[in-house]
Amino acid sequence: MPIQRRTFLAGTAAAATLTSAPKIHAASKDKQYRTALIGAGWWGMNILREAMAGGQTKVVALCDVDSDRLEINAEEVSDLSGDTPRTYRDYRELFEKEDVDVAIIATPDHWHALNALAAIEAGAHVFIEKPTGHTIGESQAVLAASRAADRIVQVGLHRRIGPHHVSGMKFLKDGGAGDIGLVRMFVHSRGGAEKPTRNSEPPENLDWDMYCGPAPLRPYCRRIHPGGFRHFLDFANGTLGDWGVHWLDQMLWWSDQQSPTSVHSTGGRPIAGAAVLNDDEQTTDAPDHQTATYEFDSFTATWEHRKFAGQGPEQTSIGCYFFGTQGTFHIGWRDGWTFYPADSKKQVIHQDAELQEPDGHNLKLLYADFLRSIETGNRPAADITVGHQATTLALLGMLSMKLGRSVRWDAGAGQIIGDDEANGMLRRTYREPWTYPEIG
């Protein structure tokens, strides 16, 4: 039977040093941050609720292309805090009219960079959902702008600060699993063939042209909005660009932010079927499975996901395995972390997860860390540099899959080595009148 981590540590020298949670100092309640939420959907409101609960947030504005969401969520904000936020359909108008200290950005991925850059230009600190761009060039622009303006940007990588992730990383970094040679990151779920969904006129409450924004203006389909955009490559980058960013970040955290020398990825839609997009109907177009290999100087890391077959014989369907000379370490989501010693005579070590429910996150800790960083000027736990690197690795995997070949990455230059076609894919063409961001 596995023993609990705290029982194990009671008999080891590590007991005095291994911490299970980060120390978040209470911020001064005297400061009230004028806060705007851009992207007032389910997850954006989750973040805003945590911000309001912390006692340092005055909600001055909500922005969304869905007027029904704006009305409902503005009422909720008023009920919870007494604030009466003004509502906007266009984030540019919001920043022209409002004095904003903090911008929370929870729009679809293809909007993240433009929203963040506008917020930084307006002088706001930014809490932005991952990924930090739909393309690597966008993410580079956000990183450069935040540094030039000396703005704090916290990325929504709440696993960077969750208690079992913090203690698990200390276990690894202290050599608990020995020397690590291979990291395997994965997410698996059930699924099957996908049938096309009929296109339709956008609902009256939805500004579909603004929703698409810099992306191609494709027919409206209820599979996209609300909630399905992540599997349409015009707007996001599938499972690797979603879940992959979280678990790539765990690997980067353990490796002290090393950069890979090469990336190779394959994937497709053999189960979901060929993507469909015409005037009458459409399907998603993200891969239903994908593998990616990241080569580092001293270890190899792999990503894999599939949207079919379920968990199968594995004990878990999500997380990271770190394979070392002393055994195998798994860090997951709701199942905490577990170490399986290579010596079968030794007991398994386990720590349960500590999460906020019902969504299983650690936003409270992450948002408190964000506000503390604004007050102190220190970099937050999930600083833009951290989020940018995790985003970059995910997008390099997507880029390699589309190209059908490996790419060699020069992290210092932010370029792919010796491949003009691949470097051209670090950016994309925006739909007029939107302009792709440049690094000033």
Short mmCIF file of N, CA, C and O in Angstrom, two decimals, residues 44-159:
data_model
loop_
_atom_site.label_atom_id
_atom_site.label_comp_id
_atom_site.label_asym_id
_atom_site.label_seq_id
_atom_site.Cartn_x
_atom_site.Cartn_y
_atom_site.Cartn_z
N GLY A 44 -13.38 33.24 -17.48
CA GLY A 44 -13.10 34.61 -17.11
C GLY A 44 -13.81 35.02 -15.83
O GLY A 44 -13.23 35.69 -14.96
N MET A 45 -15.05 34.58 -15.67
CA MET A 45 -15.78 34.90 -14.45
C MET A 45 -15.22 34.14 -13.26
O MET A 45 -15.24 34.65 -12.12
N ASN A 46 -14.70 32.94 -13.47
CA ASN A 46 -14.03 32.24 -12.37
C ASN A 46 -12.87 33.08 -11.82
O ASN A 46 -12.69 33.23 -10.61
N ILE A 47 -12.07 33.61 -12.74
CA ILE A 47 -10.93 34.44 -12.31
C ILE A 47 -11.42 35.69 -11.60
O ILE A 47 -10.91 36.08 -10.54
N LEU A 48 -12.43 36.35 -12.18
CA LEU A 48 -12.92 37.60 -11.60
C LEU A 48 -13.53 37.36 -10.21
O LEU A 48 -13.37 38.20 -9.32
N ARG A 49 -14.21 36.26 -10.01
CA ARG A 49 -14.76 35.96 -8.68
C ARG A 49 -13.64 35.87 -7.65
O ARG A 49 -13.79 36.34 -6.52
N GLU A 50 -12.54 35.21 -8.02
CA GLU A 50 -11.41 35.13 -7.10
C GLU A 50 -10.83 36.51 -6.83
O GLU A 50 -10.46 36.82 -5.69
N ALA A 51 -10.76 37.33 -7.87
CA ALA A 51 -10.25 38.69 -7.68
C ALA A 51 -11.14 39.47 -6.72
O ALA A 51 -10.65 40.14 -5.81
N MET A 52 -12.45 39.38 -6.91
CA MET A 52 -13.37 40.10 -6.02
C MET A 52 -13.30 39.56 -4.60
O MET A 52 -13.33 40.32 -3.62
N ALA A 53 -13.18 38.26 -4.45
CA ALA A 53 -13.14 37.65 -3.12
C ALA A 53 -11.90 38.08 -2.35
O ALA A 53 -11.90 38.10 -1.11
N GLY A 54 -10.83 38.44 -3.06
CA GLY A 54 -9.60 38.86 -2.40
C GLY A 54 -9.68 40.23 -1.74
O GLY A 54 -8.81 40.59 -0.96
N GLY A 55 -10.70 41.00 -2.08
CA GLY A 55 -10.94 42.26 -1.39
C GLY A 55 -10.17 43.46 -1.90
O GLY A 55 -10.22 44.53 -1.29
N GLN A 56 -9.46 43.31 -3.01
CA GLN A 56 -8.69 44.44 -3.54
C GLN A 56 -9.09 44.81 -4.96
O GLN A 56 -8.31 45.45 -5.66
N THR A 57 -10.27 44.43 -5.35
CA THR A 57 -10.69 44.62 -6.74
C THR A 57 -11.94 45.48 -6.81
O THR A 57 -12.95 45.17 -6.15
N LYS A 58 -11.86 46.52 -7.60
CA LYS A 58 -13.06 47.29 -7.97
C LYS A 58 -13.29 47.03 -9.45
O LYS A 58 -12.48 47.45 -10.29
N VAL A 59 -14.36 46.37 -9.79
CA VAL A 59 -14.63 45.99 -11.18
C VAL A 59 -15.25 47.19 -11.89
O VAL A 59 -16.37 47.61 -11.58
N VAL A 60 -14.50 47.73 -12.86
CA VAL A 60 -14.98 48.93 -13.55
C VAL A 60 -15.56 48.62 -14.92
O VAL A 60 -16.32 49.43 -15.46
N ALA A 61 -15.21 47.46 -15.50
CA ALA A 61 -15.69 47.19 -16.86
C ALA A 61 -15.65 45.70 -17.17
O ALA A 61 -14.77 44.96 -16.70
N LEU A 62 -16.60 45.28 -17.97
CA LEU A 62 -16.63 43.95 -18.57
C LEU A 62 -16.70 44.11 -20.08
O LEU A 62 -17.40 45.01 -20.58
N CYS A 63 -16.01 43.24 -20.81
CA CYS A 63 -16.02 43.30 -22.27
C CYS A 63 -16.24 41.91 -22.83
O CYS A 63 -15.56 40.96 -22.43
N ASP A 64 -17.17 41.79 -23.75
CA ASP A 64 -17.43 40.51 -24.41
C ASP A 64 -18.22 40.77 -25.68
O ASP A 64 -18.95 41.78 -25.78
N VAL A 65 -18.08 39.87 -26.64
CA VAL A 65 -18.83 40.01 -27.90
C VAL A 65 -20.23 39.45 -27.78
O VAL A 65 -21.03 39.55 -28.71
N ASP A 66 -20.56 38.84 -26.64
CA ASP A 66 -21.88 38.25 -26.39
C ASP A 66 -22.62 39.15 -25.40
O ASP A 66 -22.28 39.20 -24.21
N SER A 67 -23.62 39.88 -25.87
CA SER A 67 -24.31 40.85 -25.02
C SER A 67 -25.09 40.18 -23.90
O SER A 67 -25.27 40.77 -22.82
N ASP A 68 -25.57 38.95 -24.11
CA ASP A 68 -26.28 38.25 -23.05
C ASP A 68 -25.34 37.97 -21.88
O ASP A 68 -25.71 38.13 -20.70
N ARG A 69 -24.12 37.52 -22.20
CA ARG A 69 -23.14 37.28 -21.14
C ARG A 69 -22.84 38.56 -20.38
O ARG A 69 -22.72 38.57 -19.15
N LEU A 70 -22.69 39.65 -21.10
CA LEU A 70 -22.37 40.92 -20.46
C LEU A 70 -23.45 41.31 -19.46
O LEU A 70 -23.15 41.69 -18.32
N GLU A 71 -24.70 41.19 -19.86
CA GLU A 71 -25.80 41.59 -18.98
C GLU A 71 -25.86 40.72 -17.74
O GLU A 71 -25.95 41.22 -16.60
N ILE A 72 -25.80 39.41 -17.94
CA ILE A 72 -25.90 38.48 -16.82
C ILE A 72 -24.73 38.64 -15.86
O ILE A 72 -24.90 38.69 -14.63
N ASN A 73 -23.52 38.74 -16.42
CA ASN A 73 -22.34 38.79 -15.56
C ASN A 73 -22.16 40.14 -14.88
O ASN A 73 -21.62 40.21 -13.78
N ALA A 74 -22.61 41.21 -15.52
CA ALA A 74 -22.59 42.51 -14.86
C ALA A 74 -23.51 42.49 -13.63
O ALA A 74 -23.17 43.06 -12.58
N GLU A 75 -24.65 41.84 -13.75
CA GLU A 75 -25.56 41.71 -12.61
C GLU A 75 -24.90 40.89 -11.50
O GLU A 75 -25.03 41.22 -10.31
N GLU A 76 -24.20 39.83 -11.86
CA GLU A 76 -23.54 39.01 -10.85
C GLU A 76 -22.46 39.81 -10.12
O GLU A 76 -22.33 39.72 -8.89
N VAL A 77 -21.69 40.59 -10.87
CA VAL A 77 -20.65 41.41 -10.25
C VAL A 77 -21.28 42.38 -9.25
O VAL A 77 -20.79 42.56 -8.13
N SER A 78 -22.38 42.99 -9.65
CA SER A 78 -23.06 43.93 -8.76
C SER A 78 -23.57 43.24 -7.51
O SER A 78 -23.43 43.76 -6.39
N ASP A 79 -24.12 42.03 -7.67
CA ASP A 79 -24.63 41.28 -6.52
C ASP A 79 -23.50 40.88 -5.57
O ASP A 79 -23.67 40.91 -4.35
N LEU A 80 -22.36 40.50 -6.12
CA LEU A 80 -21.26 40.00 -5.30
C LEU A 80 -20.46 41.11 -4.63
O LEU A 80 -19.97 40.94 -3.51
N SER A 81 -20.31 42.24 -5.33
CA SER A 81 -19.38 43.26 -4.84
C SER A 81 -19.99 44.63 -4.63
O SER A 81 -19.37 45.49 -3.98
N GLY A 82 -21.13 44.86 -5.22
CA GLY A 82 -21.71 46.20 -5.17
C GLY A 82 -21.19 47.11 -6.26
O GLY A 82 -21.69 48.23 -6.44
N ASP A 83 -20.20 46.66 -7.03
CA ASP A 83 -19.69 47.45 -8.15
C ASP A 83 -20.70 47.44 -9.30
O ASP A 83 -21.46 46.48 -9.48
N THR A 84 -20.66 48.49 -10.10
CA THR A 84 -21.55 48.57 -11.27
C THR A 84 -20.68 48.77 -12.52
O THR A 84 -20.49 49.90 -12.99
N PRO A 85 -20.12 47.68 -13.03
CA PRO A 85 -19.20 47.80 -14.17
C PRO A 85 -19.92 48.24 -15.43
O PRO A 85 -21.06 47.84 -15.70
N ARG A 86 -19.25 49.06 -16.22
CA ARG A 86 -19.76 49.40 -17.53
C ARG A 86 -19.41 48.26 -18.49
O ARG A 86 -18.42 47.54 -18.29
N THR A 87 -20.22 48.09 -19.50
CA THR A 87 -20.05 46.96 -20.42
C THR A 87 -19.68 47.46 -21.81
O THR A 87 -20.14 48.51 -22.26
N TYR A 88 -18.83 46.65 -22.47
CA TYR A 88 -18.31 47.01 -23.79
C TYR A 88 -18.29 45.78 -24.68
O TYR A 88 -18.07 44.66 -24.23
N ARG A 89 -18.49 46.03 -25.97
CA ARG A 89 -18.36 44.97 -26.97
C ARG A 89 -16.97 44.97 -27.61
O ARG A 89 -16.58 44.01 -28.24
N ASP A 90 -16.23 46.08 -27.47
CA ASP A 90 -14.94 46.25 -28.12
C ASP A 90 -13.92 46.69 -27.06
O ASP A 90 -14.09 47.73 -26.42
N TYR A 91 -12.87 45.90 -26.89
CA TYR A 91 -11.87 46.18 -25.86
C TYR A 91 -11.14 47.51 -26.12
O TYR A 91 -10.66 48.16 -25.18
N ARG A 92 -11.06 47.93 -27.38
CA ARG A 92 -10.39 49.19 -27.68
C ARG A 92 -11.15 50.37 -27.10
O ARG A 92 -10.55 51.31 -26.55
N GLU A 93 -12.46 50.33 -27.20
CA GLU A 93 -13.28 51.39 -26.60
C GLU A 93 -13.14 51.37 -25.08
O GLU A 93 -13.07 52.44 -24.44
N LEU A 94 -13.07 50.19 -24.51
CA LEU A 94 -12.91 50.08 -23.05
C LEU A 94 -11.65 50.83 -22.61
O LEU A 94 -11.71 51.64 -21.67
N PHE A 95 -10.53 50.56 -23.26
CA PHE A 95 -9.29 51.19 -22.82
C PHE A 95 -9.24 52.67 -23.15
O PHE A 95 -8.49 53.43 -22.50
N GLU A 96 -10.01 53.12 -24.11
CA GLU A 96 -10.09 54.55 -24.39
C GLU A 96 -10.86 55.29 -23.29
O GLU A 96 -10.53 56.43 -22.96
N LYS A 97 -11.87 54.62 -22.71
CA LYS A 97 -12.78 55.30 -21.80
C LYS A 97 -12.52 55.02 -20.33
O LYS A 97 -12.99 55.78 -19.46
N GLU A 98 -11.83 53.94 -20.02
CA GLU A 98 -11.67 53.54 -18.63
C GLU A 98 -10.22 53.68 -18.17
O GLU A 98 -9.29 53.48 -18.94
N ASP A 99 -10.07 54.01 -16.91
CA ASP A 99 -8.77 54.01 -16.25
C ASP A 99 -8.62 52.65 -15.57
O ASP A 99 -9.28 52.38 -14.56
N VAL A 100 -7.76 51.80 -16.11
CA VAL A 100 -7.69 50.41 -15.67
C VAL A 100 -6.32 50.12 -15.07
O VAL A 100 -5.28 50.37 -15.70
N ASP A 101 -6.31 49.58 -13.85
CA ASP A 101 -5.06 49.14 -13.22
C ASP A 101 -4.71 47.71 -13.60
O ASP A 101 -3.53 47.38 -13.77
N VAL A 102 -5.74 46.87 -13.67
CA VAL A 102 -5.55 45.44 -13.94
C VAL A 102 -6.54 45.00 -15.01
O VAL A 102 -7.73 45.29 -14.92
N ALA A 103 -6.01 44.31 -16.01
CA ALA A 103 -6.86 43.70 -17.04
C ALA A 103 -6.76 42.18 -16.93
O ALA A 103 -5.66 41.63 -16.94
N ILE A 104 -7.91 41.54 -16.81
CA ILE A 104 -7.99 40.08 -16.85
C ILE A 104 -8.42 39.68 -18.25
O ILE A 104 -9.46 40.14 -18.73
N ILE A 105 -7.63 38.84 -18.91
CA ILE A 105 -7.90 38.48 -20.30
C ILE A 105 -8.21 36.99 -20.38
O ILE A 105 -7.37 36.15 -20.07
N ALA A 106 -9.45 36.68 -20.78
CA ALA A 106 -9.89 35.28 -20.87
C ALA A 106 -10.71 35.07 -22.14
O ALA A 106 -11.73 34.39 -22.14
N THR A 107 -10.25 35.68 -23.22
CA THR A 107 -10.87 35.53 -24.53
C THR A 107 -10.36 34.26 -25.21
O THR A 107 -9.43 33.62 -24.72
N PRO A 108 -10.93 33.87 -26.36
CA PRO A 108 -10.33 32.79 -27.13
C PRO A 108 -8.88 33.11 -27.51
O PRO A 108 -8.48 34.28 -27.59
N ASP A 109 -8.10 32.07 -27.75
CA ASP A 109 -6.64 32.20 -27.87
C ASP A 109 -6.21 33.21 -28.93
O ASP A 109 -5.20 33.90 -28.75
N HIS A 110 -6.94 33.29 -30.04
CA HIS A 110 -6.50 34.16 -31.14
C HIS A 110 -6.60 35.64 -30.79
O HIS A 110 -6.07 36.48 -31.53
N TRP A 111 -7.25 35.96 -29.67
CA TRP A 111 -7.38 37.33 -29.22
C TRP A 111 -6.37 37.70 -28.13
O TRP A 111 -6.21 38.89 -27.80
N HIS A 112 -5.70 36.72 -27.53
CA HIS A 112 -4.91 37.00 -26.34
C HIS A 112 -3.88 38.10 -26.56
O HIS A 112 -3.73 39.00 -25.73
N ALA A 113 -3.13 38.02 -27.64
CA ALA A 113 -2.04 38.97 -27.83
C ALA A 113 -2.55 40.40 -28.02
O ALA A 113 -2.05 41.34 -27.38
N LEU A 114 -3.52 40.58 -28.90
CA LEU A 114 -4.02 41.94 -29.15
C LEU A 114 -4.65 42.53 -27.90
O LEU A 114 -4.46 43.72 -27.60
N ASN A 115 -5.40 41.73 -27.16
CA ASN A 115 -5.98 42.22 -25.90
C ASN A 115 -4.89 42.62 -24.92
O ASN A 115 -4.95 43.69 -24.28
N ALA A 116 -3.87 41.75 -24.76
CA ALA A 116 -2.81 42.03 -23.79
C ALA A 116 -2.00 43.25 -24.18
O ALA A 116 -1.65 44.08 -23.33
N LEU A 117 -1.69 43.39 -25.45
CA LEU A 117 -0.90 44.53 -25.90
C LEU A 117 -1.65 45.84 -25.69
O LEU A 117 -1.06 46.85 -25.29
N ALA A 118 -2.96 45.83 -25.92
CA ALA A 118 -3.75 47.04 -25.68
C ALA A 118 -3.78 47.38 -24.20
O ALA A 118 -3.70 48.56 -23.81
N ALA A 119 -3.89 46.35 -23.35
CA ALA A 119 -3.90 46.58 -21.90
C ALA A 119 -2.57 47.16 -21.43
O ALA A 119 -2.54 48.11 -20.63
N ILE A 120 -1.48 46.60 -21.91
CA ILE A 120 -0.15 47.09 -21.52
C ILE A 120 0.05 48.53 -21.99
O ILE A 120 0.57 49.38 -21.26
N GLU A 121 -0.36 48.81 -23.21
CA GLU A 121 -0.24 50.18 -23.73
C GLU A 121 -1.04 51.16 -22.89
O GLU A 121 -0.65 52.33 -22.72
N ALA A 122 -2.16 50.68 -22.34
CA ALA A 122 -2.99 51.55 -21.49
C ALA A 122 -2.44 51.66 -20.07
O ALA A 122 -3.03 52.36 -19.24
N GLY A 123 -1.35 50.97 -19.78
CA GLY A 123 -0.72 51.07 -18.47
C GLY A 123 -1.16 50.04 -17.46
O GLY A 123 -0.80 50.13 -16.27
N ALA A 124 -1.93 49.05 -17.88
CA ALA A 124 -2.46 48.06 -16.95
C ALA A 124 -1.50 46.90 -16.75
O ALA A 124 -0.73 46.54 -17.65
N HIS A 125 -1.55 46.31 -15.57
CA HIS A 125 -0.97 45.00 -15.34
C HIS A 125 -1.96 43.96 -15.85
O HIS A 125 -3.17 44.22 -15.90
N VAL A 126 -1.47 42.78 -16.20
CA VAL A 126 -2.31 41.83 -16.94
C VAL A 126 -2.28 40.45 -16.29
O VAL A 126 -1.20 39.92 -15.98
N PHE A 127 -3.46 39.89 -16.08
CA PHE A 127 -3.62 38.48 -15.76
C PHE A 127 -4.22 37.83 -17.00
O PHE A 127 -5.37 38.11 -17.35
N ILE A 128 -3.43 37.01 -17.69
CA ILE A 128 -3.86 36.48 -18.99
C ILE A 128 -3.92 34.97 -18.96
O ILE A 128 -3.04 34.30 -18.42
N GLU A 129 -4.96 34.44 -19.55
CA GLU A 129 -5.06 32.99 -19.67
C GLU A 129 -4.02 32.47 -20.66
O GLU A 129 -3.63 33.16 -21.60
N LYS A 130 -3.58 31.24 -20.42
CA LYS A 130 -2.68 30.62 -21.40
C LYS A 130 -3.54 30.15 -22.59
O LYS A 130 -4.75 29.97 -22.44
N PRO A 131 -2.91 30.02 -23.76
CA PRO A 131 -1.53 30.33 -24.11
C PRO A 131 -1.36 31.85 -24.28
O PRO A 131 -2.33 32.58 -24.39
N THR A 132 -0.11 32.27 -24.34
CA THR A 132 0.17 33.71 -24.45
C THR A 132 0.13 34.21 -25.89
O THR A 132 0.41 35.38 -26.14
N GLY A 133 -0.24 33.36 -26.82
CA GLY A 133 -0.43 33.75 -28.21
C GLY A 133 -0.96 32.59 -29.01
O GLY A 133 -0.82 31.42 -28.63
N HIS A 134 -1.59 32.90 -30.13
CA HIS A 134 -2.03 31.87 -31.07
C HIS A 134 -0.87 31.44 -31.96
O HIS A 134 -0.86 30.34 -32.49
N THR A 135 0.10 32.34 -32.11
CA THR A 135 1.36 32.06 -32.82
C THR A 135 2.51 32.52 -31.94
O THR A 135 2.34 33.36 -31.05
N ILE A 136 3.70 32.00 -32.23
CA ILE A 136 4.86 32.33 -31.40
C ILE A 136 5.20 33.81 -31.49
O ILE A 136 5.58 34.44 -30.50
N GLY A 137 5.06 34.41 -32.68
CA GLY A 137 5.35 35.83 -32.84
C GLY A 137 4.48 36.70 -31.96
O GLY A 137 4.95 37.73 -31.44
N GLU A 138 3.22 36.34 -31.79
CA GLU A 138 2.34 37.11 -30.91
C GLU A 138 2.83 37.04 -29.47
O GLU A 138 2.88 38.06 -28.76
N SER A 139 3.18 35.85 -29.03
CA SER A 139 3.66 35.68 -27.67
C SER A 139 4.96 36.46 -27.44
O SER A 139 5.15 37.07 -26.39
N GLN A 140 5.84 36.44 -28.42
CA GLN A 140 7.07 37.23 -28.32
C GLN A 140 6.76 38.71 -28.17
O GLN A 140 7.44 39.42 -27.41
N ALA A 141 5.75 39.19 -28.88
CA ALA A 141 5.39 40.61 -28.81
C ALA A 141 4.86 40.98 -27.43
O ALA A 141 5.16 42.06 -26.91
N VAL A 142 4.05 40.10 -26.82
CA VAL A 142 3.53 40.37 -25.48
C VAL A 142 4.66 40.41 -24.46
O VAL A 142 4.72 41.29 -23.60
N LEU A 143 5.59 39.46 -24.57
CA LEU A 143 6.74 39.44 -23.67
C LEU A 143 7.54 40.73 -23.79
O LEU A 143 7.88 41.37 -22.79
N ALA A 144 7.85 41.14 -25.02
CA ALA A 144 8.66 42.34 -25.23
C ALA A 144 7.94 43.60 -24.73
O ALA A 144 8.55 44.45 -24.08
N ALA A 145 6.64 43.70 -25.00
CA ALA A 145 5.90 44.89 -24.58
C ALA A 145 5.81 44.99 -23.06
O ALA A 145 5.94 46.08 -22.49
N SER A 146 5.59 43.86 -22.39
CA SER A 146 5.47 43.90 -20.94
C SER A 146 6.78 44.30 -20.28
O SER A 146 6.78 45.05 -19.30
N ARG A 147 7.88 43.85 -20.83
CA ARG A 147 9.17 44.22 -20.28
C ARG A 147 9.48 45.70 -20.54
O ARG A 147 9.98 46.41 -19.67
N ALA A 148 9.18 46.16 -21.75
CA ALA A 148 9.45 47.55 -22.09
C ALA A 148 8.64 48.51 -21.23
O ALA A 148 9.10 49.59 -20.85
N ALA A 149 7.40 48.12 -20.91
CA ALA A 149 6.52 48.98 -20.13
C ALA A 149 6.62 48.72 -18.63
O ALA A 149 5.97 49.41 -17.84
N ASP A 150 7.41 47.72 -18.25
CA ASP A 150 7.56 47.35 -16.84
C ASP A 150 6.20 47.04 -16.20
O ASP A 150 5.88 47.50 -15.11
N ARG A 151 5.43 46.22 -16.89
CA ARG A 151 4.13 45.77 -16.39
C ARG A 151 4.23 44.32 -15.93
O ARG A 151 4.91 43.50 -16.56
N ILE A 152 3.53 44.00 -14.85
CA ILE A 152 3.45 42.62 -14.39
C ILE A 152 2.44 41.87 -15.26
O ILE A 152 1.32 42.34 -15.46
N VAL A 153 2.84 40.72 -15.78
CA VAL A 153 1.93 39.85 -16.52
C VAL A 153 1.99 38.47 -15.88
O VAL A 153 3.04 37.82 -15.89
N GLN A 154 0.88 38.06 -15.30
CA GLN A 154 0.75 36.72 -14.73
C GLN A 154 -0.06 35.86 -15.70
O GLN A 154 -1.14 36.27 -16.15
N VAL A 155 0.46 34.70 -16.05
CA VAL A 155 -0.23 33.78 -16.95
C VAL A 155 -0.99 32.75 -16.10
O VAL A 155 -0.52 32.37 -15.03
N GLY A 156 -2.15 32.33 -16.58
CA GLY A 156 -3.03 31.48 -15.78
C GLY A 156 -2.59 30.05 -15.61
O GLY A 156 -3.41 29.13 -15.69
N LEU A 157 -1.32 29.84 -15.34
CA LEU A 157 -0.77 28.50 -15.11
C LEU A 157 -0.86 28.20 -13.62
O LEU A 157 0.14 28.18 -12.90
N HIS A 158 -2.07 27.94 -13.14
CA HIS A 158 -2.29 27.80 -11.71
C HIS A 158 -1.61 26.56 -11.13
O HIS A 158 -1.44 26.46 -9.91
N ARG A 159 -1.18 25.64 -11.99
CA ARG A 159 -0.42 24.50 -11.48
C ARG A 159 0.99 24.90 -11.05
O ARG A 159 1.68 24.13 -10.39
#
